[in-house]
Amino acid sequence: MRSSVPLLLAVAGLANALVLPQQAANCSTFTKSIALSNYNTTVLNSTYYPAGGLNNSGTVNSVAFCEVYSSVSYGTGNDSLIFAIWLPDVLQYESRFMAVGNGGMAGTIDYTNMMTQLNSAYGLAVAGGNAGHLASLNNAGNGAPDTYLPYLHDPAQVSAWIHDAISLFTPAAKAIVSASYGKPATYSYYDGCSTGGAQGFALAQLHPELFDGIVAGSPGNWYSHLALSFLWNGQQTNTTMLSQAVLNFTTNAVMKECDAVDGVKDGLIEDPLRCAFDINTLACQSSYATTSNGSVTCLTPAQISVFKAIYQGPVRSDNGSQLYPGFSLGSENEWLYQEGYLADAFSIPILQNLVYDNLAYNSSNFNWASDVATLDTKAGLCIDEISPDLSAFRNHSGKMIVTQGWSDPLNAATWPIEHLEQIENFFGGDVSNLINLFMVPGGGHCGAAMYYPHVPAEYHTVAALIDWVERGQKPDQILSTNPPDGSDATRKLCAWPGTARYIAGNVDDWNSYVCE
Ligand SMILES: *[C@@H]1O[C@H](CO)[C@@H](O)[C@H](O)[C@H]1NC(C)=O
Ligand SMILES: *[C@@H]1O[C@H](CO)[C@@H](O)[C@H](O)[C@H]1NC(C)=O
Ligand SMILES: *[C@@H]1O[C@H](CO)[C@@H](O)[C@H](O)[C@H]1NC(C)=O
Ligand SMILES: *[C@@H]1O[C@H](CO)[C@@H](O)[C@H](O)[C@H]1NC(C)=O
Ligand SMILES: *[C@@H]1O[C@H](CO)[C@@H](O)[C@H](O)[C@H]1NC(C)=O
Ligand SMILES: *[C@@H]1O[C@H](CO)[C@@H](O)[C@H](O)[C@H]1NC(C)=O
Ligand SMILES: *[C@@H]1O[C@H](CO)[C@@H](O)[C@H](O)[C@H]1NC(C)=O
Ligand SMILES: *[C@@H]1O[C@H](CO)[C@@H](O)[C@H](O)[C@H]1NC(C)=O
Ligand SMILES: *[C@@H]1O[C@H](CO)[C@@H](O)[C@H](O)[C@H]1NC(C)=O
Ligand SMILES: *[C@@H]1O[C@H](CO)[C@@H](O)[C@H](O)[C@H]1NC(C)=O
Ligand SMILES: *[C@@H]1O[C@H](CO)[C@@H](O)[C@H](O)[C@H]1NC(C)=O
């Protein structure tokens, strides 16, 4: 098949007619014969999809591909991880392998990201797995208080959730690629966000030989303390809820004060750390009512102290040391997620299932000093990916791109900045040949934030990563496109600590900015 490719390229007009039947036949027969026992892996089934043949929630495949499902047994051999690999027809394949990560508690394959990657212009063979457990056996993948989640009681399944989610299937997936195209992929990439961002850090840290380039978005790689931040915010707001109207009022006030700090009034705060907004300025004068005709006009003392606590983030009750960063100016609008929802979905299930193994455990009794060490031992060691020592990945010439929205309502935006500083401290200086962080003004969790529909929400990270890995072009800026409001606005994302400065021209054109 390999030797016929140049000929087929030479007669491009005939290419489809000649290639498709062959590829289709290989999909139904050849893929099942690939020997994967060395990888504890069994091929389950395969299906051929012509272009347009698979519709994944409204997005169809632009290239024909062969889908192969396989099962990897792991742990003591009783556990299994299911993964799918999508092998584009050989003419569309450019010798690149891409693995995608999971979100939240995983247990399902991220077909949405697989489709994005398959449809990209980069000729990727794309694989994605379920992280070694089934959402269907774990409350449909949704954590909830007082609910038994089997995967959190099996140490092998806990390791497979984040530490080894991708590494467990990558060798077998690469073997399928090699067998299908007659040689190994030239380059291997990974893309994941949220839990997938943590899985990206796990790869760099624990499995540095598997990938040449990694994209880690909104990384929850300090997962145990991310869960603490959800619990903290849930507790802070348990008696004093901040309503959507109060949150809107506050973000509007923040925007008014911070928008122009970067020299351009565009409904966007380029760097929230540079704005000196003081929440006290929104305090109600004692003689004023909080609301008049239903609209919020000021904040009560109780509301102000809750805002301060969420901006501050969780701290130890004994000595005040920070346990996770707080939230940034301009992100308030979507804090409803923090008002119990995320504590119920992640913190309480992790405490009850993984840390205390007691579904009756009452999280209100979490001791914000003495219980932190218990959390670190019982959860942190199994699910955190925070070692700054990425030297093995650096020795492998690995490259990593991290993105983080300033208005992410789940992950406190400055955590990736702190972690980058930890990595810089470990290596004793600049690490931009290894890892670059792109903060996204008005960005949310793995994409758009509700308050910022005018902000481009598609980050061209994979394009930048390929340029970096394959052509040595270090990314100091990344294009973003496709805002939810449907405009054709583009923006320039800058490698931190750079930020985009407006020069001249259309404020909605990324060429009007420079990174500095
Ligand atoms: C399937 O692919 C393999 C490996 O590239 C090749 O040797 C074989 O001839 C192909 N089979 C068919 C039926 O196209
Ligand atoms: C396959 O599984 C066995 C036992 O479960 C384990 O010892 C071995 O390391 C696994 N092999 C690979 C390649 O993962
Ligand atoms: C292939 O296996 C996967 C994983 O078990 C399953 O979800 C899918 O329905 C199977 N497809 C076919 C065509 O049998
Ligand atoms: C794909 O599926 C969506 C529903 O998920 C449907 O609205 C859409 O019409 C389908 N598109 C095609 C081309 O079949
Ligand atoms: C694995 O399955 C075997 C056979 O069902 C059982 O005897 C063994 O206890 C299981 N091991 C674990 C760790 O669940
Ligand atoms: C809020 O209070 C309720 C009632 O005491 C409790 O069930 C819930 O767990 C609390 N939520 C948080 C995040 O502390
Ligand atoms: C409600 O009150 C605010 C502040 O007092 C005022 O600006 C606004 O016009 C009022 N809205 C209506 C619908 O009366
Ligand atoms: C607070 O206590 C913890 C646990 O003993 C310790 O690790 C940390 O360094 C202390 N922080 C400060 C600011 O004293
Ligand atoms: C959890 O503990 C808090 C504080 O001690 C208490 O108010 C609440 O009733 C307890 N919740 C349950 C369900 O026992
Ligand atoms: C990385 O390479 C350096 C220099 O060759 C070597 O000293 C170091 O041991 C390597 N580290 C790892 C983790 O491979
Ligand atoms: C809050 O603002 C959003 C836009 O960011 C708007 O859609 C929503 O209706 C507002 N809600 C309230 C209660 O003001």
XYZ file of C-alpha atoms and ligand atoms in Angstrom:
670
model
C 0.000 0.000 0.000
C 2.819 2.362 0.923
C 4.602 1.937 -2.421
C 1.401 2.719 -4.300
C 0.953 6.112 -2.650
C 3.212 8.172 -4.975
C 1.469 6.663 -7.971
C -1.924 7.503 -6.528
C -0.791 11.041 -5.780
C 0.368 11.353 -9.375
C -3.101 10.490 -10.595
C -4.994 12.485 -8.030
C -8.164 12.427 -10.067
C -8.364 8.678 -9.680
C -7.245 8.672 -6.087
C -10.574 8.251 -4.374
C -11.798 5.606 -6.733
C -8.649 3.579 -6.259
C -8.099 4.056 -2.555
C -11.492 3.861 -0.952
C -12.357 0.216 -1.667
C -8.909 -0.887 -0.552
C -9.126 1.087 2.667
C -12.615 -0.152 3.323
C -11.586 -3.763 2.811
C -8.640 -3.279 5.156
C -10.885 -1.810 7.777
C -13.162 -4.798 7.920
C -10.460 -7.486 7.732
C -6.862 -6.410 8.145
C -7.300 -4.335 11.324
C -8.727 -7.349 13.159
C -5.584 -9.307 12.394
C -3.177 -6.787 13.944
C -1.297 -8.546 16.749
C -1.692 -6.563 19.940
C -1.215 -9.200 22.627
C 2.133 -7.630 23.548
C 0.107 -4.630 24.570
C -2.498 -6.598 26.585
C -4.884 -5.355 23.931
C -7.600 -7.011 21.867
C -9.261 -5.513 18.802
C -13.029 -5.534 19.342
C -14.446 -4.344 16.034
C -13.892 -1.973 13.132
C -16.112 0.130 10.905
C -15.374 2.091 7.759
C -16.913 5.568 7.379
C -16.855 7.363 4.039
C -16.538 11.157 4.213
C -19.745 12.506 5.776
C -20.625 9.024 7.063
C -20.431 9.751 10.780
C -22.451 12.496 12.424
C -21.241 13.215 15.937
C -23.771 15.634 17.506
C -23.965 17.734 14.390
C -20.373 17.513 13.151
C -19.623 15.080 10.370
C -16.268 13.663 9.302
C -14.708 15.499 6.382
C -12.360 12.635 5.561
C -13.070 8.925 5.187
C -11.663 6.804 7.976
C -11.509 3.382 9.533
C -12.629 3.218 13.154
C -11.100 0.484 15.296
C -12.232 -0.216 18.856
C -9.916 -2.100 21.186
C -9.804 -3.149 24.804
C -6.690 -2.923 26.986
C -6.590 -5.029 30.137
C -4.704 -3.494 33.014
C -4.208 -3.614 36.751
C -4.366 -7.219 37.887
C -5.915 -7.945 34.521
C -9.524 -7.516 35.665
C -9.842 -3.918 34.577
C -10.185 -2.806 31.010
C -9.831 0.420 29.100
C -11.697 0.873 25.822
C -10.223 3.066 23.125
C -11.165 4.031 19.600
C -8.766 4.993 16.850
C -9.814 6.770 13.670
C -7.483 6.035 10.759
C -7.972 8.437 7.858
C -7.571 7.152 4.314
C -3.916 7.054 3.405
C -4.079 10.075 1.092
C -5.346 12.227 3.928
C -2.878 10.832 6.443
C 0.278 12.831 7.112
C 2.088 10.442 9.436
C 0.888 12.129 12.610
C -0.662 10.395 15.608
C -2.940 12.336 17.960
C -4.392 11.166 21.264
C -7.160 13.111 22.990
C -7.979 13.240 26.699
C -11.091 13.187 28.865
C -13.202 15.646 30.801
C -14.451 15.545 34.392
C -14.681 12.039 35.811
C -14.091 10.494 32.357
C -15.545 7.051 31.656
C -16.469 7.992 28.084
C -14.507 8.655 24.909
C -14.330 12.307 23.833
C -15.682 11.874 20.288
C -16.174 15.639 19.959
C -12.458 16.322 20.220
C -11.659 13.247 18.105
C -13.843 14.703 15.333
C -12.193 18.127 15.675
C -8.766 16.560 15.301
C -9.776 14.230 12.454
C -11.275 17.156 10.550
C -8.233 19.371 11.086
C -5.901 20.013 8.197
C -3.044 18.069 9.757
C -3.609 14.494 8.561
C -3.935 12.988 12.022
C -4.742 9.424 13.015
C -6.754 10.132 16.170
C -7.200 7.966 19.265
C -9.253 8.480 22.414
C -10.011 6.249 25.393
C -12.419 6.065 28.305
C -9.749 6.305 31.057
C -10.242 2.739 32.210
C -13.732 2.824 33.656
C -17.275 3.141 32.408
C -19.313 6.249 33.169
C -22.378 4.008 32.901
C -21.227 2.060 35.974
C -20.368 5.256 37.870
C -23.541 7.300 38.189
C -23.406 8.172 34.472
C -20.029 9.807 35.059
C -21.476 12.413 37.386
C -20.200 12.693 40.917
C -22.870 13.426 43.520
C -23.001 13.508 47.330
C -23.583 10.199 49.140
C -23.159 8.230 45.905
C -20.922 5.188 45.524
C -18.523 5.567 42.592
C -16.880 2.141 42.057
C -13.904 3.464 40.098
C -12.697 5.501 43.065
C -12.455 2.307 45.151
C -10.182 0.417 42.749
C -6.592 1.740 42.948
C -5.862 0.603 39.389
C -8.915 2.458 38.110
C -7.906 5.563 40.064
C -4.460 5.454 38.376
C -6.110 4.924 35.012
C -8.349 7.981 35.474
C -5.561 10.590 35.207
C -1.990 9.247 35.702
C -2.191 6.526 33.040
C -5.374 7.290 31.101
C -3.504 7.998 27.871
C -0.360 5.921 28.344
C -2.383 2.731 28.783
C -3.662 2.821 25.209
C -1.035 4.841 23.353
C 1.445 1.997 22.613
C -1.352 -0.197 21.214
C -2.812 2.719 19.252
C 0.609 3.444 17.766
C 0.970 -0.230 16.829
C -2.357 -0.067 14.960
C -1.120 3.035 13.134
C 2.157 1.321 12.179
C 0.395 -1.789 10.920
C -2.213 0.187 8.989
C 0.109 2.566 7.167
C 3.155 0.307 7.012
C 5.345 2.457 9.270
C 5.147 4.302 12.576
C 3.737 7.809 12.720
C 6.533 10.347 12.371
C 5.148 12.599 15.126
C 2.890 12.016 18.127
C 0.696 14.652 19.743
C -1.746 14.900 22.612
C -4.619 17.324 23.161
C -6.787 17.519 26.258
C -8.530 20.042 28.476
C -9.604 20.195 32.131
C -9.119 16.608 33.386
C -7.537 16.181 29.955
C -5.140 19.020 30.825
C -4.152 17.077 33.944
C -3.696 13.963 31.790
C -1.381 16.062 29.585
C 0.792 16.978 32.574
C 0.748 13.291 33.616
C 2.161 12.384 30.198
C 4.957 14.963 30.398
C 5.793 13.891 33.927
C 5.262 10.128 33.972
C 5.338 8.975 30.332
C 7.703 11.460 28.684
C 8.713 9.176 25.800
C 5.235 8.801 24.289
C 4.596 12.262 22.775
C 6.531 14.954 20.930
C 4.007 17.655 21.737
C 1.267 18.133 24.311
C -1.582 20.642 24.523
C -2.980 20.947 28.063
C -5.962 23.297 28.393
C -7.396 24.639 31.682
C -5.341 22.007 33.494
C -6.806 20.458 36.634
C -3.416 18.921 37.365
C -3.547 19.853 41.067
C -6.787 17.921 41.170
C -6.998 17.341 44.918
C -6.650 21.039 45.669
C -8.870 22.030 42.775
C -11.468 19.967 44.635
C -10.595 21.928 47.784
C -11.231 25.170 45.940
C -14.690 23.910 44.892
C -15.391 22.947 48.519
C -14.161 26.294 49.827
C -16.318 28.276 47.434
C -19.301 26.022 48.125
C -18.939 26.566 51.853
C -18.437 30.319 51.501
C -21.653 30.636 49.534
C -23.671 28.076 51.472
C -25.359 30.667 53.662
C -24.857 33.734 51.465
C -25.660 32.837 47.867
C -24.532 35.310 45.236
C -27.402 35.474 42.763
C -26.843 35.728 39.017
C -28.021 39.341 39.216
C -25.419 40.101 41.922
C -22.705 38.358 39.893
C -23.670 40.294 36.759
C -23.688 43.560 38.669
C -20.194 42.870 39.969
C -18.679 41.803 36.637
C -20.208 44.894 35.035
C -18.579 47.079 37.693
C -15.243 45.291 37.327
C -15.391 45.678 33.540
C -16.105 49.381 33.827
C -13.003 49.864 35.911
C -10.613 47.380 34.287
C -11.486 47.379 30.575
C -9.365 50.350 29.509
C -6.345 49.528 31.706
C -4.759 47.802 28.686
C -5.253 50.855 26.468
C -8.292 49.617 24.520
C -11.942 49.603 25.527
C -13.194 46.343 24.047
C -15.276 44.673 26.761
C -12.233 42.654 27.739
C -9.632 42.686 30.488
C -6.296 41.784 28.957
C -4.595 41.106 32.307
C -6.772 41.132 35.442
C -3.652 41.241 37.636
C -3.028 44.803 36.439
C -6.394 46.152 37.546
C -6.706 47.534 41.067
C -10.453 47.088 41.424
C -11.655 47.255 45.059
C -14.870 45.344 45.802
C -15.495 47.632 48.789
C -16.423 50.404 46.365
C -19.638 48.469 45.631
C -20.747 48.435 49.285
C -24.262 49.645 50.029
C -24.418 52.903 51.923
C -26.280 52.037 55.116
C -29.181 54.268 54.105
C -29.624 52.550 50.704
C -31.625 49.442 49.952
C -29.685 46.607 48.241
C -32.018 46.488 45.312
C -34.512 48.845 43.909
C -37.198 47.541 41.525
C -35.380 44.217 41.399
C -32.079 45.439 40.002
C -28.906 45.176 42.061
C -27.343 48.523 42.898
C -24.855 47.623 45.637
C -23.505 44.757 47.782
C -24.225 43.914 51.430
C -21.345 43.354 53.879
C -22.021 39.580 53.806
C -21.888 39.536 50.002
C -18.668 41.543 50.005
C -16.982 39.109 52.374
C -18.011 36.172 50.148
C -16.577 37.941 47.082
C -13.340 38.536 48.987
C -13.138 34.873 50.016
C -13.588 33.635 46.432
C -11.038 36.137 45.070
C -8.685 34.946 47.816
C -9.178 31.173 47.366
C -8.834 28.473 50.028
C -6.309 28.987 52.820
C -5.329 26.875 55.810
C -7.277 27.735 58.917
C -4.215 27.432 61.179
C -1.570 29.527 59.444
C -3.298 31.108 56.462
C -1.137 29.475 53.805
C -2.718 29.274 50.372
C -4.166 25.876 49.302
C -5.198 26.884 45.760
C -5.396 30.275 44.064
C -8.536 32.355 44.068
C -10.598 33.577 41.124
C -9.739 36.559 38.942
C -11.422 39.873 38.299
C -13.873 39.571 35.424
C -14.732 35.908 36.081
C -17.531 36.528 38.636
C -20.344 36.211 36.122
C -20.220 32.382 36.074
C -19.513 31.740 39.760
C -22.886 30.024 40.175
C -20.930 26.826 39.316
C -18.886 27.416 42.464
C -21.924 27.820 44.694
C -22.307 24.148 45.604
C -22.567 22.541 42.157
C -18.863 21.726 41.764
C -18.444 20.733 45.416
C -21.311 18.280 44.967
C -19.960 16.980 41.650
C -16.277 16.584 42.622
C -15.154 17.545 46.139
C -17.716 15.650 48.189
C -17.566 12.495 45.996
C -13.744 12.506 46.164
C -13.757 12.980 49.946
C -16.447 10.341 50.502
C -15.197 7.705 48.026
C -11.443 8.186 47.735
C -10.239 9.958 50.878
C -12.472 8.700 53.711
C -14.167 5.655 52.091
C -17.346 6.635 53.916
C -20.446 7.774 52.059
C -21.769 9.313 55.281
C -18.721 11.596 55.561
C -19.945 15.151 56.176
C -17.808 17.620 54.234
C -18.898 20.460 56.512
C -16.546 18.896 59.051
C -13.496 19.090 56.782
C -10.744 20.572 58.906
C -8.953 23.164 56.804
C -5.676 22.480 58.624
C -5.316 18.906 59.882
C -7.319 17.234 57.090
C -5.254 18.715 54.270
C -2.464 16.189 54.793
C -5.010 13.346 54.698
C -6.338 14.650 51.394
C -2.815 15.013 50.014
C -1.958 11.423 50.908
C -5.187 9.665 50.019
C -6.064 11.646 46.905
C -3.150 13.886 45.917
C -0.630 11.084 45.461
C -3.040 9.247 43.146
C -4.547 12.063 41.082
C -2.192 15.087 41.124
C 0.316 15.799 38.343
C 2.285 18.689 39.792
C 5.935 17.693 39.797
C 7.897 20.576 38.250
C 10.530 18.068 37.143
C 9.819 17.687 33.445
C 13.453 16.964 32.618
C 12.796 13.575 31.037
C 10.234 15.180 28.710
C 12.682 17.984 27.974
C 15.423 15.437 27.248
C 13.022 13.833 24.767
C 12.737 17.329 23.144
C 9.086 17.386 24.192
C 7.087 20.590 23.758
C 4.078 21.640 25.752
C 1.450 24.343 25.181
C -0.853 25.243 28.058
C -3.923 27.462 27.746
C -5.993 28.993 30.525
C -8.985 31.321 30.330
C -8.883 34.317 32.661
C -12.636 33.915 33.180
C -12.636 30.148 33.629
C -15.465 29.465 36.116
C -14.000 26.098 37.188
C -10.233 26.424 37.403
C -8.739 29.431 39.187
C -6.921 31.216 36.375
C -3.612 31.857 38.103
C -2.932 28.203 38.962
C -1.185 27.505 35.613
C 0.876 30.688 36.120
C 1.975 29.483 39.562
C 2.779 26.049 38.201
C 4.816 27.544 35.344
C 6.792 29.497 37.957
C 7.397 26.250 39.880
C 8.768 24.660 36.698
C 10.953 27.737 36.024
C 12.276 27.551 39.581
C 13.049 23.858 39.162
C 15.044 24.466 35.979
C 16.543 27.714 37.257
C 15.146 30.075 34.643
C 13.456 30.310 31.266
C 11.649 27.150 30.156
C 10.087 28.492 26.976
C 11.864 25.847 24.895
C 9.850 23.256 26.828
C 6.552 24.798 27.869
C 4.599 27.950 27.021
C 1.451 29.173 28.726
C -1.193 31.181 26.885
C -3.625 33.058 29.100
C -6.905 33.830 27.320
C -8.518 37.192 28.187
C -12.273 36.609 28.463
C -11.689 32.866 28.026
C -13.735 30.280 29.916
C -13.209 26.623 30.783
C -11.905 24.985 27.604
C -13.581 27.598 25.431
C -16.031 30.440 25.664
C -17.157 32.229 28.828
C -20.787 33.387 29.018
C -20.013 37.057 29.654
C -17.660 37.228 26.665
C -19.579 36.053 23.553
C -17.460 38.447 21.450
C -14.223 36.698 22.393
C -12.843 34.141 19.892
C -13.134 30.758 21.595
C -11.196 28.464 19.259
C -7.489 28.465 20.062
C -5.193 27.316 17.254
C -2.932 25.422 19.597
C -2.404 22.252 17.573
C -1.228 24.294 14.559
C 1.241 26.113 16.806
C 2.393 22.864 18.407
C 3.041 21.227 15.026
C 5.060 24.268 13.895
C 7.056 24.086 17.114
C 7.725 20.326 17.082
C 8.275 19.861 13.360
C 9.813 23.185 12.354
C 11.305 24.468 15.597
C 9.118 27.576 15.547
C 8.643 28.437 19.188
C 5.134 29.829 19.652
C 5.123 33.313 21.136
C 1.643 34.055 19.848
C -1.383 31.930 18.968
C -4.356 32.843 16.811
C -7.865 32.528 18.221
C -11.008 32.578 16.080
C -14.740 31.781 16.164
C -16.413 33.789 18.913
C -19.838 32.485 20.043
C -21.511 35.652 18.712
C -20.674 34.472 15.185
C -18.536 37.454 14.211
C -15.243 37.034 12.374
C -13.242 38.614 15.196
C -9.756 37.213 15.766
C -7.416 37.698 18.709
C -3.778 37.241 19.541
C -2.965 35.051 22.530
C 0.488 35.697 23.955
C 3.013 33.453 25.674
C 2.894 34.399 29.343
C 4.061 36.713 30.824
C 3.460 38.483 27.507
C 0.120 40.140 26.888
C -1.368 41.557 23.708
C -0.950 45.314 23.283
C -3.158 47.170 20.818
C -1.183 49.040 18.157
C -3.628 50.351 15.573
C -6.461 49.277 13.306
C -9.533 47.108 13.836
C -9.703 46.031 17.490
C -11.220 42.724 16.334
C -8.256 41.793 14.128
C -5.402 39.928 15.739
C -2.951 41.823 13.511
C -3.802 44.996 15.444
C -1.949 43.677 18.503
C 1.598 42.805 19.453
C 2.681 40.476 22.230
C 4.935 42.115 24.748
C -4.098 -3.546 4.002
O -2.988 -2.843 4.478
C -1.815 -3.638 4.589
C -0.740 -2.821 5.298
O -0.602 -1.575 4.715
C -1.426 -4.085 3.202
O -0.270 -4.899 3.276
C -2.561 -4.869 2.589
O -2.273 -5.205 1.263
C -3.862 -4.093 2.616
N -4.950 -4.973 2.240
C -5.886 -4.613 1.385
C -6.955 -5.602 1.131
O -5.881 -3.544 0.867
C 0.204 -6.721 30.596
O -0.408 -7.136 31.805
C 0.476 -7.794 32.694
C -0.319 -8.339 33.862
O -1.542 -7.719 34.001
C 1.545 -6.798 33.137
O 2.451 -7.420 34.014
C 2.271 -6.291 31.902
O 3.192 -5.282 32.289
C 1.313 -5.715 30.886
N 2.019 -5.402 29.673
C 2.006 -4.199 29.121
C 2.793 -4.030 27.868
O 1.395 -3.267 29.623
C -17.419 -1.758 18.945
O -17.005 -1.803 20.307
C -17.359 -0.656 21.059
C -16.738 -0.779 22.441
O -17.151 -1.925 23.083
C -18.863 -0.514 21.096
O -19.211 0.660 21.807
C -19.391 -0.425 19.667
O -20.789 -0.401 19.688
C -18.914 -1.596 18.831
N -19.261 -1.355 17.448
C -19.700 -2.304 16.662
C -19.991 -1.904 15.256
O -19.866 -3.433 17.064
C -26.327 15.518 12.369
O -27.008 15.290 13.589
C -27.675 16.441 14.081
C -28.263 16.077 15.418
O -27.235 15.720 16.308
C -28.729 16.892 13.093
O -29.340 18.062 13.594
C -28.067 17.182 11.752
O -29.048 17.484 10.804
C -27.270 15.987 11.272
N -26.517 16.381 10.079
C -26.423 15.598 9.012
C -25.604 16.132 7.878
O -26.960 14.526 8.955
C -9.973 -10.704 39.283
O -10.893 -11.670 38.807
C -10.663 -12.959 39.339
C -11.592 -13.947 38.647
O -12.883 -13.456 38.607
C -10.867 -12.930 40.847
O -10.584 -14.175 41.418
C -9.903 -11.900 41.454
O -10.155 -11.742 42.821
C -10.083 -10.550 40.772
N -9.061 -9.653 41.274
C -9.352 -8.421 41.649
C -8.204 -7.592 42.158
O -10.471 -7.938 41.589
C -24.176 23.337 52.252
O -25.046 23.021 53.331
C -25.818 21.847 53.155
C -26.737 21.733 54.344
O -25.995 21.692 55.543
C -24.891 20.638 53.028
O -25.640 19.486 52.769
C -23.936 20.878 51.874
O -23.023 19.804 51.808
C -23.207 22.169 52.072
N -22.364 22.408 50.890
C -21.079 22.665 50.992
C -20.339 22.836 49.727
O -20.518 22.757 52.067
C -34.746 50.318 38.182
O -33.910 51.050 39.066
C -32.673 51.443 38.496
C -31.825 52.058 39.595
O -32.612 52.770 40.497
C -32.976 52.407 37.350
O -31.743 52.819 36.759
C -33.802 51.698 36.318
O -34.168 52.567 35.280
C -35.067 51.131 36.943
N -35.688 50.243 35.979
C -37.007 50.252 35.787
C -37.501 49.270 34.770
O -37.757 50.969 36.395
C 1.346 26.220 57.288
O 1.348 24.872 57.725
C 1.678 23.913 56.735
C 1.505 22.517 57.336
O 2.245 22.393 58.507
C 3.093 24.168 56.242
O 3.393 23.253 55.204
C 3.180 25.575 55.697
O 4.494 25.858 55.311
C 2.724 26.582 56.750
N 2.684 27.888 56.137
C 3.066 28.989 56.782
C 2.909 30.265 56.041
O 3.520 28.956 57.906
C -22.959 18.185 58.647
O -22.291 18.927 59.649
C -22.843 20.213 59.827
C -21.905 20.986 60.765
O -21.468 20.192 61.777
C -24.247 20.073 60.357
O -24.825 21.353 60.520
C -25.088 19.284 59.367
O -26.364 19.032 59.874
C -24.402 17.961 59.064
N -25.115 17.319 57.967
C -25.578 16.090 58.066
C -26.302 15.554 56.867
O -25.437 15.415 59.049
C 18.313 14.575 31.104
O 19.518 14.825 30.438
C 20.558 15.274 31.301
C 21.747 15.692 30.453
O 22.053 14.707 29.532
C 20.897 14.143 32.264
O 21.891 14.567 33.157
C 19.653 13.793 33.050
O 19.904 12.662 33.873
C 18.485 13.463 32.146
N 17.289 13.358 32.973
C 16.370 12.439 32.777
C 15.246 12.400 33.762
O 16.384 11.674 31.836
C -26.609 38.090 33.472
O -25.835 38.406 32.330
C -26.000 37.495 31.254
C -25.070 37.903 30.145
O -23.733 37.736 30.533
C -27.439 37.531 30.795
O -27.620 36.586 29.770
C -28.356 37.178 31.956
O -29.699 37.324 31.564
C -28.088 38.080 33.141
N -28.861 37.576 34.273
C -29.406 38.374 35.198
C -30.198 37.710 36.260
O -29.220 39.561 35.196
